[in-house]
Amino acid sequence: MSTPMTQTPASEMMKLLDDLSIFSAPGSGVTRLLYTSEWSQAQLFLQERMAGFGLKVETDKVGNVYGRLVGRNPDDKVILTGSHVDTVVNGGKYDGAYGIAAAITAIHYLHETFGQPLRSLEVVSFCEEEGSRFPLTFWGSGHVTGMYDGSEADTCADSEGITLRTAMAECGYGSSDDTMNQSIDLIKRDDIKAFVELHIEQGILLEKTSKQIGIVQAIAGQRRFTVRVSGTANHAGTTPMNMRADALTGTAEMLLLLERLAGEAGEPLVATSGRLEIIPNTPNVIPGEVQFTLDIRHSEAEKLERFCTDILSAFNEIAAKRGLTMELTPRLSAPPAPMNSELCHDLERICQKQGRSYRNMVSGAGHDAQLFAPRCPTAMIFVPSRDGISHSPAEYSSTEELGAGLEVLTELLYELAYKEI
Ligand SMILES: [Zn+2]
């Protein structure tokens, strides 16, 4: 039995978002870190809400929560939609939670209006995506898509030294057998026909261009490096300017070149150096060594690779010219994740039919959808974020903006689950 819908879908979704935001650690905004008591309460609350709407509720060993509206062809693969329930520290109430609240509401509405679907429709509340408590990300979708095998549960610990396995066990998840070396059972799923994620943009493009809906064409690939530039630390007073091997001025030349070439490469390429360590970092000593990070993103693998190769060889030239040495350590290589082009076209058609303004765009931020994209047709829908702000208590999107995304999601789910193919 399902609780009837007594209000508009948008108000039901907003109520659900408000209710969910209560599950937070004290402090400003929403803080809901993986396997904390507020996280547990949120996942239990969602299970109750899903069950109240007549969905078949299940959890898996890492604490992902599923609610399924079983289709008439139960052997058919599942249409999955949802997002992550965890937040950053002092985050907002929309990042992740919106995708879950909208998915539950959309399925509730479709069930009430059209009855049982042909194919099963399922909402997922992924346990973790942000990497806020443990030094890994995508702990939820990473299991579902086979990126993790569970061995990380013993090797990863939070800042207080609590391992993932211990934290999981405290919430009643993980293995029932507490022998230390047993790996978490694989919970990879091969029964997913399509995955759809609705999310706030977390950028300023939709607001700046006055569009209601962003149709994500691809999630940008990322390359990260650490660069170590070594010169000679020496006395700031006694070393003439033409006899120096200053690692910091060499780094400065590299970073200005990075900015210029990234600008010339054009959108959607972005390149950032967010952290520098200067050794010895003393006012009267010429810097002998600098270590800095590089974060480079693009939606096309070839262009991303070419930019990285070009910039790193230019860095080498700068180092050689200045009598410095350079050492490079790759830190991350995540390929771009193109979304399914047919689903992108479906979304364009739906926006046109609903009379909504929309634009095609690339997501510079990572999302659960990027793990599904290589495995099944995957789509991602954005709505505007006020001032482009997210990961902050100031994160905000209006009811109208969130409601527009809900209607687009609902229509796409209808087409995927109710229509004969
Ligand atoms: Zn998110």
Short mmCIF file of C-alpha atoms and ligand atoms in Angstrom, two decimals:
data_model
loop_
_atom_site.label_atom_id
_atom_site.label_comp_id
_atom_site.label_asym_id
_atom_site.label_seq_id
_atom_site.Cartn_x
_atom_site.Cartn_y
_atom_site.Cartn_z
CA MET A 1 0.00 0.00 0.00
CA SER A 2 1.20 3.47 -0.82
CA THR A 3 0.44 6.70 1.02
CA PRO A 4 -1.57 8.87 -1.41
CA MET A 5 -0.06 12.09 -2.72
CA THR A 6 -1.91 14.91 -0.97
CA GLN A 7 0.11 17.86 -2.28
CA THR A 8 1.88 18.83 -5.50
CA PRO A 9 4.97 16.76 -6.31
CA ALA A 10 7.17 19.87 -5.86
CA SER A 11 5.84 20.54 -2.34
CA GLU A 12 6.16 16.89 -1.39
CA MET A 13 9.78 16.95 -2.57
CA MET A 14 10.55 20.21 -0.70
CA LYS A 15 9.07 18.74 2.49
CA LEU A 16 11.22 15.66 2.07
CA LEU A 17 14.33 17.82 1.55
CA ASP A 18 13.50 19.81 4.70
CA ASP A 19 12.91 16.62 6.69
CA LEU A 20 16.19 15.15 5.47
CA SER A 21 18.18 18.28 6.37
CA ILE A 22 17.34 17.79 10.06
CA PHE A 23 19.67 14.80 10.16
CA SER A 24 22.84 16.77 10.71
CA ALA A 25 25.66 17.15 13.21
CA PRO A 26 25.51 20.45 15.15
CA GLY A 27 26.89 23.56 13.44
CA SER A 28 25.88 25.66 10.49
CA GLY A 29 24.47 24.06 7.35
CA VAL A 30 24.19 20.31 7.04
CA THR A 31 26.96 17.93 8.17
CA ARG A 32 26.18 14.28 7.54
CA LEU A 33 29.34 12.22 7.37
CA LEU A 34 29.44 8.55 6.46
CA TYR A 35 28.51 6.08 9.26
CA THR A 36 27.77 8.75 11.88
CA SER A 37 24.56 8.62 13.89
CA GLU A 38 22.95 11.42 11.85
CA TRP A 39 23.86 9.55 8.67
CA SER A 40 22.30 6.34 10.07
CA GLN A 41 19.14 8.19 11.05
CA ALA A 42 18.86 9.77 7.60
CA GLN A 43 19.16 6.39 5.85
CA LEU A 44 16.56 4.89 8.24
CA PHE A 45 14.24 7.83 7.65
CA LEU A 46 14.52 7.33 3.89
CA GLN A 47 13.81 3.61 4.23
CA GLU A 48 10.63 4.38 6.18
CA ARG A 49 9.55 7.01 3.67
CA MET A 50 10.18 4.70 0.72
CA ALA A 51 8.28 1.86 2.41
CA GLY A 52 5.40 4.27 3.13
CA PHE A 53 5.19 4.96 -0.60
CA GLY A 54 4.84 1.24 -1.33
CA LEU A 55 8.42 0.70 -2.49
CA LYS A 56 10.31 -2.52 -1.78
CA VAL A 57 13.17 -1.38 0.45
CA GLU A 58 16.60 -2.98 0.58
CA THR A 59 20.03 -2.03 1.86
CA ASP A 60 23.38 -3.51 0.93
CA LYS A 61 26.48 -4.20 2.99
CA VAL A 62 27.94 -0.70 2.76
CA GLY A 63 24.65 0.99 3.59
CA ASN A 64 23.32 2.05 0.21
CA VAL A 65 19.51 2.21 0.47
CA TYR A 66 17.24 1.15 -2.40
CA GLY A 67 13.49 1.53 -2.88
CA ARG A 68 12.01 -0.40 -5.79
CA LEU A 69 8.71 -0.02 -7.57
CA VAL A 70 8.54 -3.50 -9.10
CA GLY A 71 7.67 -3.55 -12.78
CA ARG A 72 5.35 -5.88 -14.66
CA ASN A 73 8.38 -7.49 -16.28
CA PRO A 74 10.42 -8.21 -13.16
CA ASP A 75 13.09 -10.00 -15.19
CA ASP A 76 13.81 -6.79 -17.10
CA LYS A 77 16.71 -4.69 -15.91
CA VAL A 78 16.07 -1.80 -13.52
CA ILE A 79 15.82 1.94 -14.16
CA LEU A 80 17.88 3.40 -11.30
CA THR A 81 17.82 7.02 -10.12
CA GLY A 82 19.19 8.82 -7.09
CA SER A 83 22.28 10.42 -5.58
CA HIS A 84 24.35 10.48 -2.39
CA VAL A 85 23.10 11.09 1.16
CA ASP A 86 26.41 12.23 2.70
CA THR A 87 27.58 15.85 2.77
CA VAL A 88 30.79 17.77 3.31
CA VAL A 89 31.38 19.40 6.71
CA ASN A 90 29.03 22.43 6.98
CA GLY A 91 27.55 21.70 3.58
CA GLY A 92 24.17 22.61 2.16
CA LYS A 93 20.85 20.79 2.09
CA TYR A 94 20.64 20.24 -1.68
CA ASP A 95 23.90 18.60 -2.80
CA GLY A 96 23.06 14.90 -3.13
CA ALA A 97 19.87 15.10 -1.06
CA TYR A 98 17.99 16.80 -3.92
CA GLY A 99 18.66 13.88 -6.27
CA ILE A 100 17.28 11.44 -3.68
CA ALA A 101 14.23 13.50 -2.65
CA ALA A 102 13.33 14.18 -6.29
CA ALA A 103 13.74 10.51 -7.23
CA ILE A 104 11.46 9.33 -4.40
CA THR A 105 8.86 11.96 -5.28
CA ALA A 106 9.01 11.20 -9.02
CA ILE A 107 8.48 7.48 -8.43
CA HIS A 108 5.68 8.15 -5.95
CA TYR A 109 3.95 10.43 -8.47
CA LEU A 110 4.38 7.99 -11.37
CA HIS A 111 3.00 5.12 -9.28
CA GLU A 112 -0.04 7.16 -8.20
CA THR A 113 -0.72 8.44 -11.70
CA PHE A 114 0.13 5.54 -13.98
CA GLY A 115 0.23 2.50 -11.68
CA GLN A 116 2.73 -0.28 -12.05
CA PRO A 117 5.49 0.37 -14.61
CA LEU A 118 6.64 -2.10 -17.27
CA ARG A 119 10.19 -2.06 -15.98
CA SER A 120 11.17 -1.76 -12.33
CA LEU A 121 11.92 1.78 -11.18
CA GLU A 122 14.32 2.12 -8.30
CA VAL A 123 15.58 4.99 -6.17
CA VAL A 124 19.00 4.79 -4.55
CA SER A 125 20.43 6.77 -1.66
CA PHE A 126 24.16 6.14 -2.01
CA CYS A 127 25.95 5.97 1.32
CA GLU A 128 28.90 8.18 0.36
CA GLU A 129 30.34 10.27 -2.45
CA GLU A 130 32.09 13.30 -0.98
CA GLY A 131 35.19 11.82 0.67
CA SER A 132 34.56 13.99 3.76
CA ARG A 133 35.27 11.48 6.52
CA PHE A 134 37.52 8.80 5.04
CA PRO A 135 40.28 9.33 2.45
CA LEU A 136 38.25 7.90 -0.44
CA THR A 137 35.24 8.93 -2.49
CA PHE A 138 32.31 7.14 -4.18
CA TRP A 139 32.15 4.48 -1.43
CA GLY A 140 28.49 3.92 -2.39
CA SER A 141 28.39 3.92 -6.21
CA GLY A 142 31.93 2.53 -6.30
CA HIS A 143 30.67 -0.73 -4.82
CA VAL A 144 27.62 -0.92 -7.03
CA THR A 145 29.76 -0.47 -10.16
CA GLY A 146 32.63 -2.72 -9.06
CA MET A 147 35.30 -0.06 -8.47
CA TYR A 148 35.86 -1.25 -4.87
CA ASP A 149 36.28 -4.78 -3.65
CA GLY A 150 35.90 -4.07 0.06
CA SER A 151 39.58 -4.50 0.97
CA GLU A 152 39.69 -0.74 1.62
CA ALA A 153 37.55 -1.26 4.75
CA ASP A 154 40.60 -2.25 6.78
CA THR A 155 43.16 0.09 5.23
CA CYS A 156 41.19 3.35 5.35
CA ALA A 157 40.72 5.22 8.60
CA ASP A 158 39.26 8.62 9.48
CA SER A 159 41.18 11.40 11.25
CA GLU A 160 40.57 9.70 14.61
CA GLY A 161 41.99 6.38 13.43
CA ILE A 162 38.61 4.64 13.17
CA THR A 163 38.68 2.21 10.23
CA LEU A 164 35.90 2.03 7.71
CA ARG A 165 35.16 -1.51 8.89
CA THR A 166 34.72 -0.42 12.52
CA ALA A 167 32.58 2.57 11.54
CA MET A 168 30.47 0.35 9.32
CA ALA A 169 29.98 -2.27 12.03
CA GLU A 170 28.86 0.44 14.48
CA CYS A 171 26.00 1.23 12.09
CA GLY A 172 25.15 -2.44 11.59
CA TYR A 173 26.69 -2.69 8.13
CA GLY A 174 29.63 -4.63 6.78
CA SER A 175 30.27 -8.25 7.57
CA SER A 176 28.50 -10.04 10.40
CA ASP A 177 31.72 -11.98 10.92
CA ASP A 178 34.21 -9.72 12.68
CA THR A 179 37.40 -11.53 11.70
CA MET A 180 39.65 -8.72 10.55
CA ASN A 181 40.71 -9.99 7.18
CA GLN A 182 37.40 -10.90 5.72
CA SER A 183 36.60 -8.65 2.81
CA ILE A 184 33.18 -7.11 2.38
CA ASP A 185 30.98 -9.16 0.08
CA LEU A 186 30.84 -7.83 -3.43
CA ILE A 187 27.67 -5.91 -4.01
CA LYS A 188 28.23 -5.02 -7.63
CA ARG A 189 25.04 -4.95 -9.68
CA ASP A 190 24.61 -6.10 -13.25
CA ASP A 191 20.85 -5.58 -13.43
CA ILE A 192 20.77 -1.85 -14.19
CA LYS A 193 19.35 -0.78 -17.52
CA ALA A 194 19.89 2.96 -17.08
CA PHE A 195 21.00 5.39 -14.38
CA VAL A 196 19.72 8.96 -14.06
CA GLU A 197 21.04 11.51 -11.54
CA LEU A 198 19.48 14.88 -10.82
CA HIS A 199 21.78 17.33 -9.02
CA ILE A 200 22.33 21.01 -8.35
CA GLU A 201 24.87 22.51 -10.76
CA GLN A 202 27.39 23.70 -8.12
CA GLY A 203 28.54 26.25 -10.69
CA ILE A 204 27.30 29.55 -12.04
CA LEU A 205 26.73 28.77 -15.73
CA LEU A 206 22.96 28.10 -15.63
CA GLU A 207 22.28 31.18 -13.53
CA LYS A 208 24.51 33.40 -15.69
CA THR A 209 22.87 32.21 -18.91
CA SER A 210 19.33 32.18 -17.41
CA LYS A 211 18.67 28.51 -18.13
CA GLN A 212 16.44 26.27 -16.04
CA ILE A 213 17.99 22.93 -16.93
CA GLY A 214 21.53 21.76 -17.67
CA ILE A 215 21.80 18.60 -19.75
CA VAL A 216 25.18 17.14 -18.86
CA GLN A 217 26.99 15.86 -21.96
CA ALA A 218 30.01 14.59 -20.06
CA ILE A 219 31.64 14.66 -16.67
CA ALA A 220 35.15 16.02 -17.08
CA GLY A 221 38.14 13.74 -16.80
CA GLN A 222 40.81 14.74 -14.29
CA ARG A 223 44.56 14.49 -14.13
CA ARG A 224 46.35 15.42 -10.94
CA PHE A 225 50.07 15.69 -10.36
CA THR A 226 52.51 16.78 -7.74
CA VAL A 227 55.46 18.71 -9.16
CA ARG A 228 58.69 19.15 -7.24
CA VAL A 229 60.99 21.93 -8.47
CA SER A 230 64.48 21.91 -6.98
CA GLY A 231 67.06 24.70 -7.09
CA THR A 232 69.59 25.91 -4.56
CA ALA A 233 68.72 27.43 -1.20
CA ASN A 234 71.14 30.25 -0.53
CA HIS A 235 71.64 33.54 1.31
CA ALA A 236 69.19 36.24 0.21
CA GLY A 237 71.77 38.95 0.82
CA THR A 238 74.96 37.54 -0.63
CA THR A 239 73.78 35.69 -3.78
CA PRO A 240 73.71 37.93 -6.87
CA MET A 241 70.56 37.81 -8.99
CA ASN A 242 72.32 36.18 -11.93
CA MET A 243 73.75 33.38 -9.79
CA ARG A 244 70.57 32.02 -8.33
CA ALA A 245 68.57 28.83 -8.87
CA ASP A 246 65.35 30.03 -7.25
CA ALA A 247 62.74 27.28 -7.18
CA LEU A 248 59.92 29.70 -6.37
CA THR A 249 60.43 32.17 -9.22
CA GLY A 250 60.74 29.17 -11.56
CA THR A 251 57.43 27.87 -10.19
CA ALA A 252 55.83 31.28 -10.60
CA GLU A 253 56.81 31.31 -14.29
CA MET A 254 55.36 27.82 -14.70
CA LEU A 255 52.04 28.71 -13.06
CA LEU A 256 51.56 31.90 -15.08
CA LEU A 257 52.19 29.88 -18.23
CA LEU A 258 49.66 27.28 -17.00
CA GLU A 259 47.04 29.99 -16.60
CA ARG A 260 47.76 31.48 -20.03
CA LEU A 261 47.75 28.18 -21.94
CA ALA A 262 44.62 26.96 -20.14
CA GLY A 263 42.87 30.20 -21.12
CA GLU A 264 44.00 29.77 -24.74
CA ALA A 265 42.83 26.13 -24.79
CA GLY A 266 39.32 27.41 -23.98
CA GLU A 267 36.32 25.77 -22.34
CA PRO A 268 35.80 23.25 -20.90
CA LEU A 269 39.48 22.92 -20.00
CA VAL A 270 40.36 24.11 -16.50
CA ALA A 271 43.75 23.97 -14.78
CA THR A 272 44.52 24.78 -11.17
CA SER A 273 47.44 24.74 -8.79
CA GLY A 274 45.83 24.79 -5.36
CA ARG A 275 48.69 24.01 -2.99
CA LEU A 276 52.31 25.12 -2.77
CA GLU A 277 54.94 24.16 -0.24
CA ILE A 278 58.08 26.25 -0.19
CA ILE A 279 61.28 25.00 1.40
CA PRO A 280 62.71 26.41 3.60
CA ASN A 281 59.98 29.12 3.50
CA THR A 282 62.13 31.68 5.28
CA PRO A 283 62.29 35.43 4.52
CA ASN A 284 66.05 35.65 4.06
CA VAL A 285 66.70 32.41 2.14
CA ILE A 286 66.28 31.86 -1.60
CA PRO A 287 63.72 29.04 -1.93
CA GLY A 288 65.58 25.81 -2.67
CA GLU A 289 62.56 23.68 -3.34
CA VAL A 290 58.88 24.06 -4.18
CA GLN A 291 56.27 21.36 -4.36
CA PHE A 292 52.97 22.21 -5.98
CA THR A 293 49.82 20.42 -7.08
CA LEU A 294 48.25 20.43 -10.54
CA ASP A 295 44.58 19.68 -11.23
CA ILE A 296 43.65 19.63 -14.92
CA ARG A 297 40.18 18.77 -16.27
CA HIS A 298 38.56 18.36 -19.66
CA SER A 299 35.60 16.40 -21.03
CA GLU A 300 37.60 14.89 -23.92
CA ALA A 301 40.35 12.40 -23.12
CA GLU A 302 42.60 13.30 -26.07
CA LYS A 303 42.51 17.03 -25.41
CA LEU A 304 43.13 16.45 -21.72
CA GLU A 305 46.15 14.26 -22.48
CA ARG A 306 47.56 16.68 -25.05
CA PHE A 307 47.27 19.63 -22.71
CA CYS A 308 49.00 17.70 -19.91
CA THR A 309 51.84 16.60 -22.20
CA ASP A 310 52.34 20.13 -23.57
CA ILE A 311 52.27 21.90 -20.24
CA LEU A 312 54.61 19.43 -18.58
CA SER A 313 57.15 19.70 -21.38
CA ALA A 314 56.94 23.51 -21.15
CA PHE A 315 57.56 23.23 -17.40
CA ASN A 316 60.65 21.13 -18.13
CA GLU A 317 61.97 23.81 -20.50
CA ILE A 318 61.47 26.51 -17.89
CA ALA A 319 63.28 24.38 -15.30
CA ALA A 320 66.21 23.68 -17.65
CA LYS A 321 66.52 27.35 -18.65
CA ARG A 322 66.71 28.36 -14.99
CA GLY A 323 69.11 25.63 -13.85
CA LEU A 324 66.41 23.88 -11.85
CA THR A 325 65.39 20.24 -11.83
CA MET A 326 61.82 19.05 -11.97
CA GLU A 327 60.27 15.84 -10.71
CA LEU A 328 56.73 14.83 -11.54
CA THR A 329 54.47 12.43 -9.62
CA PRO A 330 51.09 11.50 -11.17
CA ARG A 331 48.38 11.42 -8.46
CA LEU A 332 45.12 10.77 -10.26
CA SER A 333 43.95 9.89 -13.73
CA ALA A 334 40.17 9.72 -14.06
CA PRO A 335 38.93 9.48 -17.64
CA PRO A 336 36.11 11.73 -18.87
CA ALA A 337 32.67 10.13 -18.60
CA PRO A 338 30.46 10.93 -21.58
CA MET A 339 26.74 10.66 -20.84
CA ASN A 340 24.50 8.60 -23.12
CA SER A 341 23.74 10.66 -26.24
CA GLU A 342 20.27 9.17 -26.77
CA LEU A 343 19.26 10.07 -23.23
CA CYS A 344 20.69 13.57 -23.76
CA HIS A 345 18.47 13.92 -26.84
CA ASP A 346 15.48 12.62 -24.86
CA LEU A 347 16.16 15.27 -22.23
CA GLU A 348 16.33 18.02 -24.89
CA ARG A 349 13.01 16.86 -26.31
CA ILE A 350 11.45 16.76 -22.83
CA CYS A 351 12.68 20.30 -22.05
CA GLN A 352 11.26 21.54 -25.35
CA LYS A 353 7.94 19.79 -24.69
CA GLN A 354 7.73 21.29 -21.19
CA GLY A 355 8.73 24.72 -22.52
CA ARG A 356 11.89 24.93 -20.43
CA SER A 357 15.07 26.81 -21.20
CA TYR A 358 18.07 24.48 -21.19
CA ARG A 359 21.67 24.17 -22.25
CA ASN A 360 24.07 21.35 -22.91
CA MET A 361 27.07 21.48 -20.61
CA VAL A 362 30.04 19.67 -19.13
CA SER A 363 30.26 18.92 -15.41
CA GLY A 364 33.64 19.97 -14.05
CA ALA A 365 32.79 18.32 -10.71
CA GLY A 366 32.71 14.56 -10.17
CA HIS A 367 29.41 12.73 -9.57
CA ASP A 368 28.15 9.18 -8.96
CA ALA A 369 26.88 9.17 -12.56
CA GLN A 370 30.46 9.03 -13.88
CA LEU A 371 30.89 5.51 -12.51
CA PHE A 372 27.73 4.26 -14.21
CA ALA A 373 28.43 5.92 -17.58
CA PRO A 374 30.88 3.24 -18.85
CA ARG A 375 28.49 0.46 -17.76
CA CYS A 376 24.97 1.47 -18.74
CA PRO A 377 23.16 4.36 -20.45
CA THR A 378 23.52 7.22 -17.99
CA ALA A 379 22.05 10.72 -17.85
CA MET A 380 22.62 13.67 -15.58
CA ILE A 381 20.37 16.72 -15.12
CA PHE A 382 21.43 20.00 -13.44
CA VAL A 383 19.39 22.84 -11.97
CA PRO A 384 20.84 26.29 -11.11
CA SER A 385 22.75 26.97 -7.89
CA ARG A 386 22.38 30.53 -6.59
CA ASP A 387 25.66 32.41 -7.16
CA GLY A 388 27.19 29.06 -8.09
CA ILE A 389 27.73 28.32 -4.39
CA SER A 390 27.77 24.79 -3.01
CA HIS A 391 29.49 22.84 -0.22
CA SER A 392 28.36 25.67 2.02
CA PRO A 393 25.38 26.51 4.25
CA ALA A 394 24.65 29.24 1.67
CA GLU A 395 23.88 26.62 -1.00
CA TYR A 396 20.44 27.47 -2.42
CA SER A 397 18.13 26.72 -5.33
CA SER A 398 14.53 27.97 -5.41
CA THR A 399 11.47 25.72 -5.21
CA GLU A 400 10.67 26.65 -8.83
CA GLU A 401 14.15 25.65 -10.01
CA LEU A 402 14.12 22.40 -8.06
CA GLY A 403 10.54 21.71 -9.21
CA ALA A 404 11.53 22.15 -12.87
CA GLY A 405 14.27 19.55 -12.48
CA LEU A 406 11.81 17.20 -10.79
CA GLU A 407 9.39 17.46 -13.72
CA VAL A 408 12.12 16.76 -16.27
CA LEU A 409 13.33 13.77 -14.23
CA THR A 410 9.76 12.46 -13.84
CA GLU A 411 9.13 12.59 -17.59
CA LEU A 412 12.39 10.82 -18.42
CA LEU A 413 11.66 8.09 -15.85
CA TYR A 414 8.17 7.71 -17.32
CA GLU A 415 9.61 7.19 -20.79
CA LEU A 416 12.22 4.72 -19.55
CA ALA A 417 9.95 2.63 -17.32
CA TYR A 418 6.43 2.85 -18.76
CA LYS A 419 6.87 3.03 -22.51
CA GLU A 420 7.12 -0.02 -24.76
CA ILE A 421 10.49 0.07 -26.46
ZN ZN B 1 26.90 15.83 -4.90
#
